[in-house]
Coordinates of C-alpha atoms in Angstrom, one line a residue:
M1 CA 0.0 0.0 0.0
R2 CA 1.6 3.2 -1.1
G3 CA 1.4 6.4 1.0
T4 CA 2.7 7.6 4.3
Y5 CA 2.7 5.6 7.5
L6 CA 2.7 7.0 11.0
I7 CA 3.4 5.5 14.4
G8 CA 1.8 6.3 17.7
V9 CA 3.1 4.9 21.0
D10 CA 1.0 5.1 24.2
I11 CA 2.8 4.7 27.5
G12 CA 0.2 3.3 29.8
T13 CA 0.1 2.5 33.5
T14 CA 0.4 -1.2 32.9
G15 CA 1.3 -1.5 29.3
T16 CA 2.6 0.1 26.1
K17 CA 0.4 0.2 23.0
T18 CA 1.9 0.9 19.6
V19 CA -0.2 1.4 16.3
L20 CA 0.8 1.9 12.7
L21 CA -1.5 4.2 10.9
H22 CA -1.8 4.6 7.1
E23 CA -2.8 8.1 6.1
T24 CA -5.9 6.9 4.3
A25 CA -6.5 3.3 5.2
G26 CA -6.3 3.7 8.9
I27 CA -4.7 1.4 11.4
V28 CA -2.9 -1.5 9.7
A29 CA -1.0 -3.0 12.7
Q30 CA -1.0 -2.8 16.5
A31 CA 1.1 -4.2 19.4
T32 CA 0.6 -4.2 23.2
L33 CA 3.3 -5.1 25.7
S34 CA 2.9 -5.2 29.4
S35 CA 5.0 -3.2 31.8
P36 CA 5.5 -3.5 35.6
I37 CA 4.2 -1.0 38.2
F38 CA 5.7 -0.9 41.7
S39 CA 4.2 0.1 45.0
D40 CA 7.0 -0.3 47.6
G41 CA 5.5 1.9 50.2
P42 CA 2.1 3.3 51.3
A43 CA 0.3 4.8 48.3
Y44 CA 3.4 4.5 46.2
A45 CA 3.0 4.1 42.4
E46 CA 6.1 3.8 40.3
A47 CA 7.2 2.5 36.9
D48 CA 10.3 1.3 35.1
A49 CA 11.4 3.8 32.5
S50 CA 13.7 1.3 30.8
A51 CA 10.6 -1.0 30.3
W52 CA 8.9 1.9 28.6
V53 CA 11.6 2.4 26.1
T54 CA 12.0 -1.4 25.5
N55 CA 8.3 -1.7 24.9
A56 CA 8.3 1.2 22.5
V57 CA 11.1 -0.2 20.5
E58 CA 9.7 -3.7 20.5
G59 CA 6.2 -2.4 19.6
I60 CA 7.7 -0.5 16.6
R61 CA 9.4 -3.7 15.5
Q62 CA 6.3 -5.7 15.9
V63 CA 4.0 -3.4 13.9
L64 CA 6.6 -3.2 11.1
A65 CA 6.9 -7.0 11.0
E66 CA 3.1 -7.5 11.1
S67 CA 2.4 -5.0 8.3
Q68 CA 5.5 -6.1 6.3
I69 CA 5.8 -2.5 5.0
D70 CA 8.9 -0.9 3.8
P71 CA 10.2 1.0 6.9
G72 CA 11.2 3.8 4.6
M73 CA 7.5 4.7 4.2
V74 CA 7.2 5.6 7.9
A75 CA 7.3 9.4 8.2
A76 CA 7.1 10.1 12.0
V77 CA 6.7 8.7 15.5
A78 CA 4.7 10.5 18.2
A79 CA 4.2 9.4 21.8
T80 CA 1.4 9.8 24.4
G81 CA 1.0 8.6 28.0
M82 CA -0.1 9.1 31.5
V83 CA 0.3 12.6 33.0
P84 CA 1.9 14.1 35.0
A85 CA 4.3 11.2 35.7
V86 CA 7.6 12.6 37.0
V87 CA 10.7 11.4 35.3
C88 CA 14.0 12.7 36.8
L89 CA 16.8 12.8 34.2
D90 CA 20.5 13.4 34.7
A91 CA 22.7 15.5 32.5
D92 CA 23.0 12.6 30.1
L93 CA 19.2 12.4 29.8
K94 CA 19.1 9.1 31.8
P95 CA 16.7 8.4 34.5
V96 CA 18.1 8.7 38.0
R97 CA 15.3 6.6 39.7
R98 CA 12.0 5.1 38.8
P99 CA 9.4 7.4 37.4
I100 CA 6.8 8.5 40.0
L101 CA 3.4 8.1 38.5
Q102 CA 0.5 10.5 38.5
N103 CA -1.6 8.5 41.0
D104 CA 1.2 8.2 43.5
A105 CA 0.0 9.6 46.9
R106 CA 3.1 9.6 49.0
A107 CA 3.6 13.4 49.3
T108 CA 0.7 14.2 51.6
R109 CA 2.9 15.9 54.2
E110 CA 4.6 17.9 51.5
I111 CA 1.1 19.0 50.1
D112 CA 0.2 20.3 53.5
E113 CA 3.5 22.2 53.9
L114 CA 3.4 23.8 50.5
S115 CA -0.3 24.9 50.9
T116 CA 1.0 27.3 53.6
V117 CA 3.5 29.0 51.3
I118 CA 1.8 28.8 47.9
D119 CA -1.3 30.9 47.4
G120 CA -3.9 28.3 46.3
A121 CA -6.1 30.9 44.7
E122 CA -3.3 32.3 42.7
M123 CA -1.9 28.9 41.6
L124 CA -5.4 27.8 40.4
S125 CA -6.0 31.0 38.4
R126 CA -2.6 31.1 36.9
T127 CA -1.9 27.4 36.2
G128 CA -5.4 26.0 36.0
S129 CA -4.5 23.3 38.6
A130 CA -5.0 23.3 42.4
L131 CA -2.2 22.0 44.7
T132 CA -3.1 18.3 44.9
Q133 CA -1.4 14.9 44.9
Q134 CA -1.0 15.3 41.1
S135 CA 1.1 18.5 41.5
V136 CA 4.8 18.0 40.9
A137 CA 6.1 20.5 43.5
P138 CA 5.2 18.2 46.4
T139 CA 7.0 15.3 44.7
V140 CA 10.0 17.5 44.3
R141 CA 10.1 18.3 47.9
W142 CA 9.6 14.6 48.9
L143 CA 12.6 13.7 46.8
Q144 CA 14.7 16.4 48.3
R145 CA 13.8 15.2 51.8
N146 CA 13.9 11.4 51.3
E147 CA 16.3 10.9 48.4
P148 CA 18.8 13.7 48.4
E149 CA 21.3 11.7 46.2
S150 CA 18.7 11.1 43.5
W151 CA 17.6 14.7 43.6
S152 CA 21.2 16.1 43.4
A153 CA 21.7 14.0 40.2
T154 CA 18.5 15.4 38.6
R155 CA 19.0 17.9 35.8
Y156 CA 15.6 17.8 34.1
L157 CA 12.0 16.9 35.0
V158 CA 9.9 15.5 32.1
G159 CA 6.8 13.3 31.6
S160 CA 6.5 9.7 30.6
Y161 CA 5.9 10.2 26.9
D162 CA 8.4 13.1 26.8
Y163 CA 11.0 10.7 28.1
V164 CA 10.3 8.0 25.5
L165 CA 10.7 10.6 22.7
I166 CA 13.9 11.8 24.3
A167 CA 15.2 8.3 24.5
L168 CA 14.4 7.9 20.8
G169 CA 16.5 10.9 20.0
A170 CA 14.3 14.0 20.6
E171 CA 15.6 17.2 22.3
P172 CA 14.6 17.7 26.0
H173 CA 11.1 19.0 26.2
V174 CA 7.7 18.7 27.9
E175 CA 4.3 18.6 26.3
Q176 CA 1.8 21.4 27.0
N177 CA -0.5 19.3 29.1
W178 CA 2.2 17.8 31.3
A179 CA 3.2 21.5 31.9
L180 CA -0.4 22.5 32.7
E181 CA -1.1 19.6 35.1
S182 CA 2.3 19.8 36.8
G183 CA 1.4 23.1 38.5
L184 CA 4.9 24.4 37.5
Y185 CA 3.8 26.4 34.5
T186 CA 1.1 29.0 33.8
L187 CA -1.7 28.7 31.3
D188 CA 0.4 30.5 28.7
G189 CA 3.4 28.2 29.2
K190 CA 5.6 30.4 31.5
H191 CA 7.2 29.3 34.7
F192 CA 5.0 29.6 37.8
D193 CA 7.6 31.1 40.0
P194 CA 5.8 30.7 43.4
A195 CA 5.9 26.9 43.0
L196 CA 9.5 26.9 41.9
E197 CA 10.6 29.2 44.8
A198 CA 8.7 27.1 47.3
V199 CA 10.8 24.0 46.6
D200 CA 14.0 25.8 45.4
L201 CA 13.6 24.3 41.9
P202 CA 15.9 25.9 39.4
V203 CA 14.3 27.2 36.2
S204 CA 17.0 25.2 34.3
S205 CA 15.3 22.0 35.4
L206 CA 12.2 22.9 33.4
C207 CA 12.3 22.1 29.7
E208 CA 10.8 24.0 26.8
V209 CA 7.0 23.5 26.4
Y210 CA 5.7 22.3 23.1
R211 CA 2.2 21.9 21.7
P212 CA 1.0 18.6 20.4
G213 CA 2.0 18.0 16.8
T214 CA 5.3 19.8 17.2
R215 CA 8.4 18.2 15.6
V216 CA 11.2 17.8 18.2
G217 CA 14.0 16.1 16.2
T218 CA 14.6 12.8 14.4
I219 CA 15.3 9.3 15.6
S220 CA 18.9 8.8 16.7
P221 CA 21.1 6.5 14.6
S222 CA 21.3 3.9 17.3
M223 CA 17.6 3.8 17.8
A224 CA 17.0 3.7 14.1
E225 CA 19.1 0.6 13.9
T226 CA 17.3 -0.9 16.9
T227 CA 13.8 -0.2 15.8
G228 CA 14.4 -0.9 12.1
L229 CA 13.3 2.6 11.1
P230 CA 15.3 4.9 8.8
A231 CA 17.3 7.7 10.5
D232 CA 15.3 10.5 9.1
V233 CA 12.0 9.5 10.8
A234 CA 10.6 12.6 12.6
L235 CA 9.9 12.6 16.3
V236 CA 6.7 14.6 17.1
V237 CA 5.2 15.6 20.3
G238 CA 2.0 13.7 21.1
G239 CA 0.3 14.6 24.3
A240 CA -1.4 13.4 27.4
D241 CA -3.2 10.1 27.0
H242 CA -6.6 11.3 28.2
V243 CA -6.4 14.3 25.9
L244 CA -5.5 12.3 22.8
S245 CA -8.0 9.6 23.6
A246 CA -10.7 12.3 23.6
Y247 CA -9.3 13.9 20.4
A248 CA -9.3 10.6 18.5
A249 CA -12.8 9.9 19.9
G250 CA -14.1 13.1 18.2
V251 CA -14.5 15.1 21.3
D252 CA -14.0 18.6 19.8
T253 CA -17.3 20.5 20.0
A254 CA -18.6 22.2 23.1
G255 CA -20.7 19.7 25.1
D256 CA -19.0 16.6 23.8
W257 CA -17.8 14.4 26.6
L258 CA -15.9 11.2 27.1
I259 CA -15.8 8.5 29.7
K260 CA -12.3 6.8 29.3
L261 CA -12.1 3.5 31.0
G262 CA -8.4 3.0 31.4
G263 CA -6.1 2.1 34.3
A264 CA -7.3 5.4 35.9
G265 CA -10.7 6.8 35.1
D266 CA -10.9 10.0 33.0
I267 CA -13.9 12.2 32.1
L268 CA -13.3 15.1 29.7
T269 CA -15.5 17.6 27.9
A270 CA -14.8 20.2 25.2
C271 CA -15.2 23.8 25.9
A272 CA -14.4 27.0 24.1
D273 CA -13.1 28.8 27.2
P274 CA -10.7 27.5 30.0
V275 CA -12.8 26.5 33.0
V276 CA -10.8 26.8 36.1
D277 CA -12.2 24.9 39.1
A278 CA -10.3 23.6 42.1
R279 CA -12.1 20.3 41.8
L280 CA -11.1 19.6 38.3
Y281 CA -8.1 19.5 36.0
L282 CA -7.7 21.7 32.9
D283 CA -6.0 20.5 29.7
A284 CA -5.6 22.0 26.2
H285 CA -7.1 20.3 23.2
P286 CA -4.7 19.7 20.3
R287 CA -7.0 22.3 18.4
Q288 CA -5.8 25.6 19.6
G289 CA -8.6 27.6 21.2
T290 CA -10.4 24.6 22.6
W291 CA -10.0 23.4 26.2
L292 CA -10.7 20.2 28.0
P293 CA -11.8 20.6 31.6
N294 CA -11.6 17.1 33.0
G295 CA -11.7 14.8 36.1
C296 CA -9.3 12.0 36.7
M297 CA -9.9 9.3 39.3
A298 CA -6.9 7.5 40.9
T299 CA -8.2 4.1 40.1
S300 CA -10.4 2.5 37.5
G301 CA -9.2 -0.5 35.5
S302 CA -6.3 -0.8 38.0
L303 CA -8.8 -1.5 40.8
I304 CA -10.5 -4.1 38.7
R305 CA -7.2 -5.8 38.0
W306 CA -6.4 -5.7 41.7
F307 CA -9.7 -7.4 42.6
Q308 CA -9.2 -9.9 39.8
T309 CA -5.8 -10.9 41.3
L310 CA -7.2 -10.9 44.8
I311 CA -9.7 -13.6 44.0
G312 CA -7.3 -15.8 41.9
G313 CA -7.2 -14.4 38.5
T314 CA -10.6 -15.4 37.2
P315 CA -11.0 -14.1 33.6
L316 CA -12.8 -10.8 33.5
T317 CA -15.3 -12.1 31.0
D318 CA -16.3 -14.8 33.5
L319 CA -16.5 -12.2 36.2
D320 CA -18.8 -10.1 34.1
T321 CA -21.0 -13.1 33.4
E322 CA -21.4 -13.9 37.1
A323 CA -21.9 -10.2 38.1
A324 CA -24.5 -9.5 35.4
V325 CA -27.1 -11.6 37.3
R326 CA -26.4 -10.2 40.7
R327 CA -28.6 -7.5 42.2
P328 CA -27.4 -3.9 41.4
A329 CA -25.7 -2.1 44.3
A330 CA -26.1 -5.0 46.7
V331 CA -22.7 -4.0 48.0
L332 CA -21.1 -0.6 48.0
C333 CA -17.4 -0.1 47.2
L334 CA -15.4 3.1 47.9
P335 CA -12.7 3.0 45.1
Y336 CA -10.2 5.0 46.9
F337 CA -7.4 2.4 47.0
L338 CA -4.8 5.0 45.9
G339 CA -6.5 7.9 47.6
E340 CA -8.6 10.0 45.2
K341 CA -7.9 12.7 42.7
S342 CA -10.8 14.6 41.2
P343 CA -13.1 15.9 42.4
I344 CA -12.2 15.2 46.0
H345 CA -8.4 15.5 45.9
D346 CA -7.7 13.6 49.1
P347 CA -4.7 11.3 48.9
Q348 CA -5.4 10.1 52.4
L349 CA -8.7 8.3 51.5
R350 CA -8.7 4.5 51.4
G351 CA -10.9 1.9 49.8
A352 CA -13.7 0.0 51.5
F353 CA -16.5 -2.5 50.8
I354 CA -19.7 -1.7 52.7
G355 CA -22.8 -3.8 53.4
L356 CA -21.3 -7.3 53.1
E357 CA -23.4 -10.3 54.2
L358 CA -22.5 -13.9 54.3
A359 CA -24.8 -14.5 51.4
H360 CA -22.8 -12.2 49.2
T361 CA -20.3 -13.6 46.7
G362 CA -17.2 -12.5 44.8
A363 CA -19.6 -11.6 42.0
D364 CA -21.4 -9.1 44.2
M365 CA -18.1 -7.5 45.2
Y366 CA -16.8 -7.4 41.6
R367 CA -20.0 -5.8 40.6
S368 CA -19.7 -3.2 43.3
V369 CA -16.2 -2.4 42.0
L370 CA -17.6 -1.6 38.5
E371 CA -20.4 0.4 40.1
A372 CA -18.0 2.4 42.4
I373 CA -16.0 3.6 39.4
A374 CA -19.3 4.6 37.6
F375 CA -20.4 6.5 40.8
G376 CA -17.0 8.3 40.7
F377 CA -17.7 9.4 37.1
R378 CA -21.1 10.6 38.1
H379 CA -19.5 12.6 41.0
N380 CA -17.2 14.3 38.5
A381 CA -20.1 14.9 36.0
E382 CA -22.1 16.6 38.8
V383 CA -19.2 18.9 39.5
M384 CA -18.8 19.8 35.9
R385 CA -22.4 20.7 35.6
S386 CA -22.2 22.8 38.8
A387 CA -19.2 24.7 37.2
G388 CA -21.4 25.7 34.3
I389 CA -20.1 23.0 31.9
T390 CA -22.6 21.6 29.3
L391 CA -22.5 17.8 28.9
S392 CA -24.5 16.7 25.9
R393 CA -23.1 14.0 23.6
A394 CA -21.3 11.2 25.5
R395 CA -18.8 8.7 24.3
V396 CA -16.9 5.8 26.0
T397 CA -13.5 4.4 25.1
N398 CA -10.5 2.4 26.2
G399 CA -10.1 -1.2 27.5
G400 CA -13.0 -1.1 29.8
S401 CA -15.4 -0.3 27.0
K402 CA -15.1 -3.8 25.7
S403 CA -17.2 -5.0 28.7
T404 CA -20.9 -4.9 27.9
L405 CA -21.8 -5.0 31.6
W406 CA -19.5 -2.1 32.6
K407 CA -20.8 0.1 29.7
Q408 CA -24.3 -0.7 30.8
I409 CA -23.6 0.2 34.4
H410 CA -22.2 3.4 33.4
A411 CA -25.1 4.4 31.3
D412 CA -27.5 3.4 34.1
V413 CA -25.5 5.3 36.7
L414 CA -25.0 8.4 34.6
G415 CA -28.5 8.3 33.2
T416 CA -27.3 9.1 29.8
E417 CA -26.9 7.3 26.4
L418 CA -23.2 6.3 25.7
S419 CA -21.8 5.9 22.2
P420 CA -18.9 3.3 22.3
V421 CA -16.1 4.1 19.9
R422 CA -15.6 0.9 17.8
D423 CA -12.2 -0.7 18.1
H424 CA -10.8 2.5 19.5
P425 CA -7.1 2.0 20.3
G426 CA -7.3 5.1 22.5
A427 CA -4.5 7.6 22.8
S428 CA -2.1 5.7 20.5
L429 CA -4.4 6.6 17.5
G430 CA -4.4 10.2 18.6
A431 CA -0.6 10.1 18.8
A432 CA -0.3 8.6 15.3
I433 CA -2.5 11.3 13.9
L434 CA -0.4 14.1 15.4
A435 CA 2.7 12.5 14.0
G436 CA 1.0 13.1 10.7
V437 CA 0.2 16.7 11.7
G438 CA 3.8 17.3 12.6
T439 CA 5.0 16.2 9.2
G440 CA 2.1 17.7 7.2
A441 CA 0.7 14.3 6.1
L442 CA -2.5 14.9 8.0
G443 CA -4.5 17.8 9.4
L444 CA -6.2 18.0 12.8
D445 CA -9.6 17.5 11.2
D446 CA -8.5 14.2 9.7
A447 CA -9.1 12.4 13.1
A448 CA -12.8 12.1 12.1
R449 CA -11.9 9.9 9.2
F450 CA -10.7 7.1 11.5
L451 CA -13.7 7.2 13.8
Q452 CA -16.6 4.6 13.9
F453 CA -19.3 3.9 16.6
D454 CA -21.0 0.8 17.9
A455 CA -24.7 0.8 18.8
P456 CA -25.4 3.3 21.7
V457 CA -25.8 1.9 25.2
V458 CA -29.2 3.1 26.5
P459 CA -29.8 3.5 30.3
D460 CA -32.4 1.1 31.8
R461 CA -34.9 3.2 33.7
E462 CA -35.5 0.7 36.6
R463 CA -31.8 0.2 37.2
S464 CA -31.2 3.9 37.0
A465 CA -33.7 4.4 39.8
I466 CA -31.9 1.8 41.9
Y467 CA -28.6 3.5 41.3
E468 CA -30.0 6.9 42.1
D469 CA -30.6 5.8 45.6
A470 CA -27.4 3.8 45.9
Y471 CA -25.4 6.8 44.6
Q472 CA -26.7 9.0 47.5
L473 CA -25.8 6.3 50.0
W474 CA -22.3 5.9 48.4
R475 CA -21.7 9.7 48.8
Q476 CA -22.8 9.5 52.4
A477 CA -20.5 6.5 53.0
G478 CA -17.6 8.4 51.5
D479 CA -18.1 11.3 53.8
A480 CA -18.7 9.1 56.9
L481 CA -15.6 7.0 56.4
A482 CA -13.2 9.8 55.4
P483 CA -12.0 10.4 59.1
I484 CA -11.4 6.8 59.5
S485 CA -9.4 6.6 56.3
H486 CA -7.3 9.6 57.4
G487 CA -6.6 7.8 60.8
L488 CA -5.5 4.7 59.1
T489 CA -3.3 6.5 56.7
R490 CA -1.5 8.4 59.5
R491 CA -1.0 5.2 61.3
A492 CA 0.5 3.6 58.2
Q493 CA 2.8 6.6 57.7

C-alpha cells in the first residue's frame, strides 16, 4: 500500500500500545506489551522507565513485522502517555530513579506544607491546577527530603511520553498538558515562580514546552538501527493520554464528553473557554482555542485488575457473566485504593466494601467495584455541571469499554446514552494522527476519518432508579468513612 505511514506509542500505566497508521487506510497493525508497576510503600506508584523504552522499541518492531511494509514509508513517530508522571533525568538524559506516576499519593505531608507557602487561589487561576497529589512540587520536595542523592543528580523533569521521545532521539522538552497539570507552568506556558521558589527548583530543570503536533527532532542512529526505522524519521510531540483519547474519539465540539475506562478513570469535555475549578483539571485540546476541563480518578481499571488478582485471576469475561445476574448495588465499594484525585483531591482516602453479608459472593463484590467507578464518574459529572459546563453527547472508550456489563452500568448510573467508539485504540491513535500533523501528512480535522461507533448503550430506567438511591448512599458513606481513612493513613505513615 503506497502512501505515508505514522506510528503512535502510548505509555500506559500497565502496558505500552503501539499502532501503525496509514494516512488513508487507517490502522494497519497494533502491538501491546505489558510493563510493571511498583508500590513499595504506602500509596506509592512507580514504573520502570527502561521498560517503557524497551516496549516502545519492540512495539515498533512488531508493527513493522506484522504489516510487512517498507520502513522507509514511515514518516514520523509520536508518543502519548499518563500525565503528569515525574521522570527525573540526569545531565546525560538518563533516569536517576524510577518514574513516580500521577496516581502516587506519598507526598501528603509535602502538600500540607506547600499549601501554607503557595497561594492556592493564585496557583489555580494562573496554572489551571490546584495544589493536589498530582502536582509536581510536592513530589520534588519529597525527593529532596527522602532521596537527596537522586535529587542532586536530577537535571531535568519530564513526563513519561516526553522521556520516550527523548530516549528515541528528541531534544529535551515537555508537552503542553504535562506542563499544565504539573502546576509548575502557567496557562500560557511560562514558569509559575511561586511553586519553583517554594521548593527551590531551578528554572533550568524545566524544559521547553511544546504543543501537540510539534516536531522535536529525528530518531537517533542507534535507535533507528534498533527499531528498524530509517534515520530521518521525525519525532513529534503527542500529548497526554486522556487528551489524545478524547481527540481521537471526536470530542472537539462544546458539550461533547468522554468516559475513558483505562487504568485510571478520566472524564473530559470540550469547551471554548478555559474553565478553572479547584475540583477539576484543565487541559488544552490539540486544536488551539479549545479546552478540555476534566476529572481523573486515581483508580479504575487498575482497581478491577487488583480485585481480579485478589480472587485468583478469574478471567474478566467470566466475572462479568457472574456479576451481570447479581442485584445492582447489593454491596457498595469506595474505590479510593490510591486515595482519590478529582473531584475530592484527598490522597489520604482509602478503599472499602460496605454492606457485606455472608450471602454475598465474589460476583457481588466485583459488581460493586464496577459500580463504584461509575459512581465516581457521576460525581465528576455533577461537579462539571455545577461549574457551568454543558454535557451533551457522551462517548466511551478504552479497554473497559469492551465490557458490555460495565458500559451498561455506566449508562445506568450516569442516566445518559453512551456511544462506544468501535475498536478504538485510544490515545495511540491520537498520537499517530499528530505524528502526521507534525509532518504535514495529516491535518487536525483528519481524526474524524478514522472514527466509527458501535450501537449506543441506553440506560435502563429501573436500574437507573436503583442507582440513584445507591449513589446517594455511596456519597454519604464516603463522607462518613473519610475520617477513619485519614486515621488509618496516619498510622501507616
